[in-house]
Amino acid sequence: NDLLQTPEGEIWALSAADGIFRISSATLEASPLETVNASLRPGARCDNMFLDASRRLWVAYENGGLQFVDPATGACRYFSAAGFGGESVMDIEEDGAGSLLVCTHTAIYRYDATAGDFAPAVTYPRMQVQSFFHGAGGTLLLGTSGSGLWAVEPASGRITQVRELVPGRSLDLSRGKVYAYLCDRDDNVWVGCQQRGLYFADATPNPFRFLPLQQLQAELDSKDIHISQL
């Protein structure tokens, strides 16, 4: 159900029913993380995971609830779905300041390390939120199933539907099922939509266009310019 890479370069894979496995880069064989798996809730199906900057592993369960586990010691704590308005946690991220954020179908919650609990940071009308992303400039984005892509302003709590992937490049994703988003190192944007494929928006669109020689000559003839003059 999910994959991550640790700071040491290890690949961990999350199985819905069987816990977390370490993948050997040499043999590609999977071995269970026994310390972590022993702390997971028996019989619960795991949906996604996240390793935060403090090396705490967070695991969200399919039918609600969230748990963090210390991979080294197995120490853990469970947060029930009641603390998230009865909703399942759909995705887990950290903001630019290192605060842990989780999203549900109705809100984004921020972890308060002092209080040791989550509190709503942004609420919105119920949507089928699937994923949580970081956009350009630290923007937070929600990918939904059927309502497209939404940008979140944590300071004001305002959310707006994304109409342009990069400035000047409009794209109607209003009914899209957005499951993947990437703003790459060149600020190009990639969006993966179920049943629609992959969208790409170039941050620096090429102002030139390719013309075959015959077509180029035809356009130049219309302007009384011969190609030998170029």
PDB file of C-alpha atoms in Angstrom, residues 38-221:
ATOM      1  CA  ALA A  38       4.776  -6.204  16.953  1.00  0.00           C
ATOM      2  CA  SER A  39       3.453  -2.746  17.904  1.00  0.00           C
ATOM      3  CA  LEU A  40       0.854  -2.447  15.123  1.00  0.00           C
ATOM      4  CA  ARG A  41      -2.788  -3.036  15.957  1.00  0.00           C
ATOM      5  CA  PRO A  42      -3.732  -6.715  15.518  1.00  0.00           C
ATOM      6  CA  GLY A  43      -6.067  -7.378  12.605  1.00  0.00           C
ATOM      7  CA  ALA A  44      -6.148  -3.738  11.465  1.00  0.00           C
ATOM      8  CA  ARG A  45      -5.463  -2.999   7.792  1.00  0.00           C
ATOM      9  CA  CYS A  46      -2.675  -0.452   7.157  1.00  0.00           C
ATOM     10  CA  ASP A  47      -3.331   2.206   4.534  1.00  0.00           C
ATOM     11  CA  ASN A  48      -0.258   4.471   4.422  1.00  0.00           C
ATOM     12  CA  MET A  49       2.878   5.401   6.381  1.00  0.00           C
ATOM     13  CA  PHE A  50       5.248   8.330   6.909  1.00  0.00           C
ATOM     14  CA  LEU A  51       8.678   8.680   8.553  1.00  0.00           C
ATOM     15  CA  ASP A  52       8.965  12.154  10.069  1.00  0.00           C
ATOM     16  CA  ALA A  53      12.042  14.282  10.719  1.00  0.00           C
ATOM     17  CA  SER A  54      12.238  12.940  14.292  1.00  0.00           C
ATOM     18  CA  ARG A  55      12.400   9.369  12.953  1.00  0.00           C
ATOM     19  CA  ARG A  56       8.929   8.491  14.199  1.00  0.00           C
ATOM     20  CA  LEU A  57       7.038   6.157  11.921  1.00  0.00           C
ATOM     21  CA  TRP A  58       3.365   7.040  11.469  1.00  0.00           C
ATOM     22  CA  VAL A  59       0.902   4.443  10.189  1.00  0.00           C
ATOM     23  CA  ALA A  60      -2.682   5.251   9.157  1.00  0.00           C
ATOM     24  CA  TYR A  61      -5.290   2.501   9.299  1.00  0.00           C
ATOM     25  CA  GLU A  62      -7.874   1.827   6.614  1.00  0.00           C
ATOM     26  CA  ASN A  63     -10.946   2.173   8.829  1.00  0.00           C
ATOM     27  CA  GLY A  64      -9.714   5.044  10.973  1.00  0.00           C
ATOM     28  CA  GLY A  65      -7.035   5.817  13.473  1.00  0.00           C
ATOM     29  CA  LEU A  66      -3.373   6.707  13.350  1.00  0.00           C
ATOM     30  CA  GLN A  67      -0.394   5.309  15.222  1.00  0.00           C
ATOM     31  CA  PHE A  68       3.218   6.322  15.653  1.00  0.00           C
ATOM     32  CA  VAL A  69       5.925   3.776  16.350  1.00  0.00           C
ATOM     33  CA  ASP A  70       9.564   4.268  17.301  1.00  0.00           C
ATOM     34  CA  PRO A  71      11.325   1.910  14.840  1.00  0.00           C
ATOM     35  CA  ALA A  72      14.227   1.400  17.264  1.00  0.00           C
ATOM     36  CA  THR A  73      12.308   0.536  20.436  1.00  0.00           C
ATOM     37  CA  GLY A  74       8.777  -0.312  19.314  1.00  0.00           C
ATOM     38  CA  ALA A  75       7.341   2.328  21.668  1.00  0.00           C
ATOM     39  CA  CYS A  76       4.032   3.472  20.223  1.00  0.00           C
ATOM     40  CA  ARG A  77       0.883   5.520  20.679  1.00  0.00           C
ATOM     41  CA  TYR A  78      -2.490   5.177  18.991  1.00  0.00           C
ATOM     42  CA  PHE A  79      -4.791   8.082  18.028  1.00  0.00           C
ATOM     43  CA  SER A  80      -8.367   6.919  17.447  1.00  0.00           C
ATOM     44  CA  ALA A  81     -10.565   8.047  14.556  1.00  0.00           C
ATOM     45  CA  ALA A  82     -12.694   9.965  17.075  1.00  0.00           C
ATOM     46  CA  GLY A  83      -9.890  12.528  17.317  1.00  0.00           C
ATOM     47  CA  PHE A  84     -10.234  13.157  13.577  1.00  0.00           C
ATOM     48  CA  GLY A  85     -13.984  13.690  13.552  1.00  0.00           C
ATOM     49  CA  GLY A  86     -14.609   9.979  13.048  1.00  0.00           C
ATOM     50  CA  GLU A  87     -12.845  10.134   9.656  1.00  0.00           C
ATOM     51  CA  SER A  88     -10.035   7.978   8.305  1.00  0.00           C
ATOM     52  CA  VAL A  89      -6.618   9.599   7.839  1.00  0.00           C
ATOM     53  CA  MET A  90      -6.024   9.640   4.090  1.00  0.00           C
ATOM     54  CA  ASP A  91      -2.433  10.924   3.960  1.00  0.00           C
ATOM     55  CA  ILE A  92       0.409  12.224   6.143  1.00  0.00           C
ATOM     56  CA  GLU A  93       2.935  14.992   5.423  1.00  0.00           C
ATOM     57  CA  GLU A  94       5.181  17.563   7.116  1.00  0.00           C
ATOM     58  CA  ASP A  95       5.012  21.266   6.386  1.00  0.00           C
ATOM     59  CA  GLY A  96       7.997  23.515   5.762  1.00  0.00           C
ATOM     60  CA  ALA A  97       8.405  24.135   9.496  1.00  0.00           C
ATOM     61  CA  GLY A  98       8.567  20.422  10.303  1.00  0.00           C
ATOM     62  CA  SER A  99       5.063  20.175  11.778  1.00  0.00           C
ATOM     63  CA  LEU A 100       3.224  16.930  11.087  1.00  0.00           C
ATOM     64  CA  LEU A 101      -0.014  17.295   9.112  1.00  0.00           C
ATOM     65  CA  VAL A 102      -2.656  14.685   8.313  1.00  0.00           C
ATOM     66  CA  CYS A 103      -5.690  15.053   6.065  1.00  0.00           C
ATOM     67  CA  THR A 104      -9.153  13.503   6.115  1.00  0.00           C
ATOM     68  CA  HIS A 105     -12.215  14.027   3.905  1.00  0.00           C
ATOM     69  CA  THR A 106     -13.168  17.105   5.951  1.00  0.00           C
ATOM     70  CA  ALA A 107     -10.054  18.672   7.489  1.00  0.00           C
ATOM     71  CA  ILE A 108      -6.303  18.986   7.854  1.00  0.00           C
ATOM     72  CA  TYR A 109      -5.010  18.324  11.374  1.00  0.00           C
ATOM     73  CA  ARG A 110      -1.706  19.525  12.816  1.00  0.00           C
ATOM     74  CA  TYR A 111       0.209  17.642  15.505  1.00  0.00           C
ATOM     75  CA  ASP A 112       0.902  19.748  18.585  1.00  0.00           C
ATOM     76  CA  ALA A 113       4.035  18.240  20.127  1.00  0.00           C
ATOM     77  CA  THR A 114       3.504  20.169  23.380  1.00  0.00           C
ATOM     78  CA  ALA A 115      -0.037  18.886  23.876  1.00  0.00           C
ATOM     79  CA  GLY A 116       0.809  15.527  22.329  1.00  0.00           C
ATOM     80  CA  ASP A 117      -2.326  15.546  20.220  1.00  0.00           C
ATOM     81  CA  PHE A 118      -3.807  16.640  16.890  1.00  0.00           C
ATOM     82  CA  ALA A 119      -5.976  19.731  16.358  1.00  0.00           C
ATOM     83  CA  PRO A 120      -7.821  20.939  13.231  1.00  0.00           C
ATOM     84  CA  ALA A 121      -5.742  23.405  11.199  1.00  0.00           C
ATOM     85  CA  VAL A 122      -7.984  23.770   8.127  1.00  0.00           C
ATOM     86  CA  THR A 123     -11.556  22.567   7.576  1.00  0.00           C
ATOM     87  CA  TYR A 124     -13.416  22.302   4.275  1.00  0.00           C
ATOM     88  CA  PRO A 125     -16.660  20.905   2.848  1.00  0.00           C
ATOM     89  CA  ARG A 126     -16.576  17.128   2.736  1.00  0.00           C
ATOM     90  CA  MET A 127     -14.610  15.884  -0.304  1.00  0.00           C
ATOM     91  CA  GLN A 128     -13.232  12.508  -1.308  1.00  0.00           C
ATOM     92  CA  VAL A 129      -9.663  13.508  -0.449  1.00  0.00           C
ATOM     93  CA  GLN A 130      -7.141  10.853  -1.490  1.00  0.00           C
ATOM     94  CA  SER A 131      -3.713  12.442  -1.233  1.00  0.00           C
ATOM     95  CA  PHE A 132      -1.771  15.333   0.218  1.00  0.00           C
ATOM     96  CA  PHE A 133       1.073  17.065  -1.686  1.00  0.00           C
ATOM     97  CA  HIS A 134       3.614  19.870  -1.475  1.00  0.00           C
ATOM     98  CA  GLY A 135       3.330  22.267  -4.399  1.00  0.00           C
ATOM     99  CA  ALA A 136       5.634  25.015  -5.614  1.00  0.00           C
ATOM    100  CA  GLY A 137       6.603  27.584  -2.993  1.00  0.00           C
ATOM    101  CA  GLY A 138       5.466  25.380  -0.111  1.00  0.00           C
ATOM    102  CA  THR A 139       1.813  25.328  -1.146  1.00  0.00           C
ATOM    103  CA  LEU A 140      -0.241  22.468   0.273  1.00  0.00           C
ATOM    104  CA  LEU A 141      -2.417  20.610  -2.206  1.00  0.00           C
ATOM    105  CA  LEU A 142      -5.264  18.134  -1.795  1.00  0.00           C
ATOM    106  CA  GLY A 143      -5.876  15.545  -4.491  1.00  0.00           C
ATOM    107  CA  THR A 144      -9.495  14.361  -4.579  1.00  0.00           C
ATOM    108  CA  SER A 145     -11.451  11.601  -6.232  1.00  0.00           C
ATOM    109  CA  GLY A 146     -13.841  13.460  -8.530  1.00  0.00           C
ATOM    110  CA  SER A 147     -13.261  17.091  -7.491  1.00  0.00           C
ATOM    111  CA  GLY A 148      -9.802  17.711  -8.905  1.00  0.00           C
ATOM    112  CA  LEU A 149      -6.905  19.449  -7.161  1.00  0.00           C
ATOM    113  CA  TRP A 150      -7.251  22.033  -4.374  1.00  0.00           C
ATOM    114  CA  ALA A 151      -4.717  24.502  -2.963  1.00  0.00           C
ATOM    115  CA  VAL A 152      -4.707  25.173   0.794  1.00  0.00           C
ATOM    116  CA  GLU A 153      -3.647  28.356   2.562  1.00  0.00           C
ATOM    117  CA  PRO A 154      -2.902  27.148   6.130  1.00  0.00           C
ATOM    118  CA  ALA A 155      -2.702  30.663   7.557  1.00  0.00           C
ATOM    119  CA  SER A 156      -6.193  31.705   6.435  1.00  0.00           C
ATOM    120  CA  GLY A 157      -7.799  28.276   6.094  1.00  0.00           C
ATOM    121  CA  ARG A 158      -8.891  29.199   2.572  1.00  0.00           C
ATOM    122  CA  ILE A 159      -8.996  26.512  -0.102  1.00  0.00           C
ATOM    123  CA  THR A 160      -9.328  27.107  -3.831  1.00  0.00           C
ATOM    124  CA  GLN A 161      -9.633  24.777  -6.775  1.00  0.00           C
ATOM    125  CA  VAL A 162      -6.483  24.686  -8.907  1.00  0.00           C
ATOM    126  CA  ARG A 163      -7.141  25.913 -12.451  1.00  0.00           C
ATOM    127  CA  GLU A 164      -3.537  26.418 -13.582  1.00  0.00           C
ATOM    128  CA  LEU A 165      -0.735  23.939 -12.911  1.00  0.00           C
ATOM    129  CA  VAL A 166       1.816  26.662 -13.632  1.00  0.00           C
ATOM    130  CA  PRO A 167       1.043  30.342 -14.337  1.00  0.00           C
ATOM    131  CA  GLY A 168      -0.579  30.744 -17.726  1.00  0.00           C
ATOM    132  CA  ARG A 169      -1.138  27.007 -18.258  1.00  0.00           C
ATOM    133  CA  SER A 170      -4.814  26.314 -17.561  1.00  0.00           C
ATOM    134  CA  LEU A 171      -6.148  22.776 -17.237  1.00  0.00           C
ATOM    135  CA  ASP A 172      -9.609  21.615 -16.253  1.00  0.00           C
ATOM    136  CA  LEU A 173      -9.208  19.014 -13.516  1.00  0.00           C
ATOM    137  CA  SER A 174     -12.473  19.958 -11.821  1.00  0.00           C
ATOM    138  CA  ARG A 175     -13.832  16.414 -12.032  1.00  0.00           C
ATOM    139  CA  GLY A 176     -10.518  14.620 -12.070  1.00  0.00           C
ATOM    140  CA  LYS A 177      -9.450  11.848  -9.720  1.00  0.00           C
ATOM    141  CA  VAL A 178      -6.033  13.159  -8.686  1.00  0.00           C
ATOM    142  CA  TYR A 179      -3.835  10.495  -7.098  1.00  0.00           C
ATOM    143  CA  ALA A 180      -0.303  11.790  -7.762  1.00  0.00           C
ATOM    144  CA  TYR A 181       1.410  15.177  -7.968  1.00  0.00           C
ATOM    145  CA  LEU A 182       5.032  16.200  -8.397  1.00  0.00           C
ATOM    146  CA  CYS A 183       6.686  19.606  -8.725  1.00  0.00           C
ATOM    147  CA  ASP A 184      10.146  18.609  -9.960  1.00  0.00           C
ATOM    148  CA  ARG A 185      13.493  20.351  -9.416  1.00  0.00           C
ATOM    149  CA  ASP A 186      12.896  22.511 -12.523  1.00  0.00           C
ATOM    150  CA  ASP A 187       9.438  23.565 -11.274  1.00  0.00           C
ATOM    151  CA  ASN A 188       7.710  21.531 -13.961  1.00  0.00           C
ATOM    152  CA  VAL A 189       4.454  20.015 -12.689  1.00  0.00           C
ATOM    153  CA  TRP A 190       3.284  16.422 -13.173  1.00  0.00           C
ATOM    154  CA  VAL A 191      -0.224  15.271 -12.212  1.00  0.00           C
ATOM    155  CA  GLY A 192      -1.451  11.674 -12.352  1.00  0.00           C
ATOM    156  CA  CYS A 193      -5.211  11.163 -12.709  1.00  0.00           C
ATOM    157  CA  GLN A 194      -7.089   7.894 -12.587  1.00  0.00           C
ATOM    158  CA  GLN A 195      -8.508   6.996 -16.021  1.00  0.00           C
ATOM    159  CA  ARG A 196      -7.107  10.222 -17.531  1.00  0.00           C
ATOM    160  CA  GLY A 197      -3.382   9.536 -17.567  1.00  0.00           C
ATOM    161  CA  LEU A 198      -0.462  11.814 -16.727  1.00  0.00           C
ATOM    162  CA  TYR A 199      -0.505  15.576 -17.231  1.00  0.00           C
ATOM    163  CA  PHE A 200       2.680  17.629 -17.643  1.00  0.00           C
ATOM    164  CA  ALA A 201       3.000  21.410 -17.406  1.00  0.00           C
ATOM    165  CA  ASP A 202       6.343  22.911 -18.424  1.00  0.00           C
ATOM    166  CA  ALA A 203       7.324  25.790 -16.144  1.00  0.00           C
ATOM    167  CA  THR A 204       9.181  27.508 -19.015  1.00  0.00           C
ATOM    168  CA  PRO A 205       7.172  26.836 -22.183  1.00  0.00           C
ATOM    169  CA  ASN A 206       9.294  26.911 -25.331  1.00  0.00           C
ATOM    170  CA  PRO A 207       8.278  30.011 -27.324  1.00  0.00           C
ATOM    171  CA  PHE A 208       9.509  28.437 -30.571  1.00  0.00           C
ATOM    172  CA  ARG A 209       7.670  25.936 -32.734  1.00  0.00           C
ATOM    173  CA  PHE A 210       9.017  23.442 -35.206  1.00  0.00           C
ATOM    174  CA  LEU A 211       8.195  23.965 -38.893  1.00  0.00           C
ATOM    175  CA  PRO A 212       9.246  21.668 -41.757  1.00  0.00           C
ATOM    176  CA  LEU A 213      11.330  23.510 -44.326  1.00  0.00           C
ATOM    177  CA  GLN A 214       8.552  23.590 -46.950  1.00  0.00           C
ATOM    178  CA  GLN A 215       6.068  25.048 -44.481  1.00  0.00           C
ATOM    179  CA  LEU A 216       8.650  27.576 -43.315  1.00  0.00           C
ATOM    180  CA  GLN A 217       9.285  28.716 -46.897  1.00  0.00           C
ATOM    181  CA  ALA A 218       5.547  29.071 -47.477  1.00  0.00           C
ATOM    182  CA  GLU A 219       5.216  31.331 -44.453  1.00  0.00           C
ATOM    183  CA  LEU A 220       8.229  33.385 -45.510  1.00  0.00           C
ATOM    184  CA  ASP A 221       6.886  33.701 -49.074  1.00  0.00           C
TER     185      ASP A 221
END
